[in-house]
Coordinates of C-alpha atoms in Angstrom, one line a residue:
D1 CA -3.1 -30.5 18.7
T2 CA -2.6 -34.0 19.0
P3 CA -0.7 -36.2 16.3
I4 CA -2.4 -39.3 16.0
I5 CA -0.1 -42.4 14.1
F6 CA -2.0 -45.8 13.5
L7 CA 0.1 -48.3 14.2
T8 CA -1.9 -51.4 11.8
A9 CA -1.8 -55.2 11.4
N10 CA -4.3 -54.1 8.2
H11 CA -2.3 -54.1 5.1
T12 CA -5.5 -53.3 3.5
V13 CA -5.8 -49.9 1.4
Q14 CA -9.3 -49.4 2.9
A15 CA -7.9 -50.0 7.3
L16 CA -5.0 -47.0 5.8
I17 CA -8.2 -45.1 4.3
D18 CA -10.3 -46.4 7.4
A19 CA -7.2 -44.8 9.2
F20 CA -6.9 -41.2 7.3
D21 CA -10.6 -40.2 7.7
A22 CA -10.8 -40.7 11.3
G23 CA -7.8 -38.2 12.2
A24 CA -4.7 -40.0 12.3
V25 CA -2.0 -38.3 10.5
D26 CA 0.3 -41.0 9.7
F27 CA 0.4 -45.3 9.8
L28 CA 2.9 -47.9 10.1
T29 CA 2.4 -51.2 9.8
K30 CA 3.6 -54.3 11.9
P31 CA 5.7 -55.7 12.7
F32 CA 7.6 -52.1 12.9
S33 CA 11.4 -51.3 14.3
S34 CA 10.7 -48.8 17.7
T35 CA 13.0 -46.1 16.1
E36 CA 10.9 -45.7 13.6
L37 CA 7.7 -45.3 15.5
I38 CA 10.2 -43.1 17.7
A39 CA 11.5 -40.7 15.3
R40 CA 8.1 -40.5 13.4
V41 CA 6.1 -39.2 16.8
K42 CA 9.2 -36.7 16.8
N43 CA 8.8 -35.7 13.1
H44 CA 5.1 -34.5 14.0
L45 CA 5.5 -33.0 17.4
S46 CA 8.0 -30.9 15.4
L47 CA 5.0 -30.3 13.2
V48 CA 2.4 -29.3 15.9
Q49 CA 5.0 -27.3 17.5
S50 CA 6.0 -25.2 14.3
K51 CA 2.4 -25.0 13.6
K52 CA 2.3 -23.3 17.0
D53 CA 4.9 -21.2 16.3
L54 CA 4.2 -19.6 13.0
A55 CA 0.6 -19.0 14.3
K56 CA 2.2 -16.7 17.4
A57 CA 4.4 -14.8 15.0
K58 CA 1.4 -14.9 13.0
E59 CA -0.6 -13.5 15.0
I60 CA 2.5 -10.7 16.1
A61 CA 2.6 -10.0 12.6
E62 CA -0.9 -9.0 12.3
Q63 CA -1.0 -6.6 15.6
A64 CA 2.5 -5.0 14.4
N65 CA 0.8 -3.9 10.7
K66 CA -2.3 -2.8 13.1
A67 CA -0.1 -1.0 15.0
K68 CA 2.2 0.9 11.9
G69 CA -1.5 1.7 10.5
E70 CA -2.6 3.2 13.6
F71 CA 0.7 5.2 13.8
L72 CA 0.4 6.0 9.8
A73 CA -3.3 7.1 10.7
N74 CA -2.4 8.7 13.1
M75 CA 1.1 10.8 12.3
S76 CA -0.6 11.7 9.3
H77 CA -3.1 13.5 10.5
E78 CA -1.5 15.6 12.5
I79 CA 0.5 16.9 9.9
R80 CA -2.6 17.3 7.7
T81 CA -3.8 19.6 10.5
P82 CA -0.6 22.8 9.8
M83 CA -1.2 22.0 6.0
N84 CA -5.2 22.8 6.5
G85 CA -3.4 26.3 7.6
I86 CA -0.6 26.7 5.3
I87 CA -2.6 26.4 2.8
T88 CA -5.2 28.8 4.4
V89 CA -2.7 31.3 4.4
I90 CA -1.4 31.1 1.2
D91 CA -5.5 31.9 0.3
F92 CA -5.8 34.7 2.4
I93 CA -2.1 35.7 1.0
K94 CA -3.3 36.0 -2.2
D95 CA -6.2 37.9 -1.4
T96 CA -3.4 40.9 -1.2
G97 CA -2.5 42.9 -3.4
L98 CA 0.7 40.9 -4.7
T99 CA 3.1 41.0 -7.8
E100 CA 2.3 38.7 -10.7
K101 CA 5.4 37.3 -10.2
Q102 CA 4.3 36.3 -6.7
N103 CA 1.1 35.3 -7.1
D104 CA 2.6 33.1 -10.2
L105 CA 5.4 31.1 -6.8
L106 CA 2.3 30.9 -4.6
D107 CA 0.4 29.9 -7.2
I108 CA 2.7 26.7 -6.9
I109 CA 3.4 26.5 -3.4
K110 CA -1.0 26.3 -3.9
T111 CA 0.0 23.0 -5.8
S112 CA 2.9 21.6 -4.2
S113 CA 0.3 22.1 -1.3
D114 CA -2.5 20.6 -2.0
N115 CA -0.7 17.4 -3.6
L116 CA 1.3 16.5 -0.4
L117 CA -2.6 17.7 1.2
E118 CA -3.7 14.7 -1.0
I119 CA -0.7 11.7 -0.6
I120 CA -1.5 12.6 3.7
N121 CA -5.4 12.2 2.8
D122 CA -3.9 9.0 1.2
I123 CA -2.0 7.6 4.7
L124 CA -4.9 8.1 6.5
D125 CA -6.5 5.7 3.8
F126 CA -3.9 3.4 4.1
S127 CA -5.3 0.7 5.7
K128 CA -8.0 0.1 1.8
I129 CA -4.3 0.7 0.3
E130 CA -3.2 -2.3 1.8
A131 CA -7.0 -4.0 1.8
G132 CA -6.7 -3.6 -1.9
Q133 CA -8.8 -0.8 -1.7
V134 CA -8.1 2.3 -3.6
E135 CA -11.2 3.6 -4.8
L136 CA -10.6 6.0 -8.0
D137 CA -11.6 9.5 -7.1
L138 CA -13.6 9.6 -10.6
F139 CA -14.3 13.2 -12.4
N140 CA -14.4 15.9 -15.3
F141 CA -11.3 17.4 -16.1
N142 CA -9.2 19.4 -18.3
L143 CA -5.8 17.2 -18.2
K144 CA -3.4 20.2 -20.2
N145 CA -4.5 23.0 -17.3
E146 CA -3.9 19.6 -14.4
L147 CA -0.3 18.9 -15.9
S148 CA 0.5 22.6 -16.8
S149 CA -0.1 22.7 -12.6
V150 CA 1.5 20.2 -11.0
L151 CA 5.0 20.9 -13.4
K152 CA 5.3 24.1 -12.4
P153 CA 7.3 23.2 -9.1
L154 CA 9.0 21.0 -11.0
E155 CA 10.1 23.2 -14.3
L156 CA 11.9 25.0 -10.9
K157 CA 13.8 21.9 -9.3
A158 CA 14.3 21.5 -13.3
K159 CA 16.0 25.3 -14.1
E160 CA 18.0 24.8 -10.5
K161 CA 20.1 21.4 -12.1
G162 CA 20.2 23.5 -15.6
L163 CA 17.5 21.3 -17.0
K164 CA 14.7 22.5 -19.6
L165 CA 11.4 21.2 -18.5
E166 CA 8.8 21.6 -20.7
L167 CA 5.7 19.8 -21.0
V168 CA 4.2 19.2 -25.2
Y169 CA 1.8 18.4 -25.4
N170 CA -0.1 15.6 -28.1
K171 CA -3.5 17.3 -29.8
Q172 CA -5.4 14.0 -29.8
I173 CA -6.0 13.7 -26.3
P174 CA -9.1 15.7 -25.9
D175 CA -9.3 18.5 -23.4
V176 CA -11.8 17.2 -21.3
L177 CA -11.3 13.9 -20.0
H178 CA -12.8 11.8 -17.6
G179 CA -10.9 9.7 -14.3
D180 CA -8.9 10.4 -11.5
A181 CA -7.0 13.6 -12.2
F182 CA -4.8 13.2 -8.6
K183 CA -3.4 9.6 -8.9
I184 CA -2.6 11.2 -13.2
K185 CA -0.8 14.0 -11.2
Q186 CA 1.1 11.8 -9.3
V187 CA 2.3 9.2 -11.6
L188 CA 3.4 12.4 -13.6
I189 CA 5.5 14.0 -10.7
N190 CA 7.3 10.5 -9.8
L191 CA 8.6 9.8 -13.6
V192 CA 9.5 13.1 -13.8
N193 CA 11.4 13.6 -10.4
N194 CA 13.3 10.4 -11.1
A195 CA 13.7 11.3 -14.3

């Protein structure tokens, strides 16, 4: 932590290279000005202090980030428990004698609950997201079915605003695709909500 400033009468390039190789951070050649020497010492001591302050600030930021991650993990766990209860109750209600309209509404609630649960699960993996280690959940899925199910709650939202939301499906796209259906649905939800 102590900056070394070489004071030398030897003006050769090799002497300077040797000084820096030995750990010097700066050098002055003789004859020298005491004012310049004091200014350089103050400058290097200030740099050392700045490095220490930066290291401390980095450590504090890392601790805060870790605390944030732990908080999000705990909160998302607390939210996931009641969400699982909601999804279970939806399944029980669907087994009772309901009208077609009630079944459709429950399907919308179930789809929204499943999507919310997936988001909560992603929050549980927040540390992976921050580390850039998000893994795709790849499997075969029917794109039209997935898009239709995710748009149902959004259709109701659009209708409330006097808008029409319609899925126009390009027939050139195969019915079954291989990929992460949930991530595709997330993108679609964000696009439609923003629109």
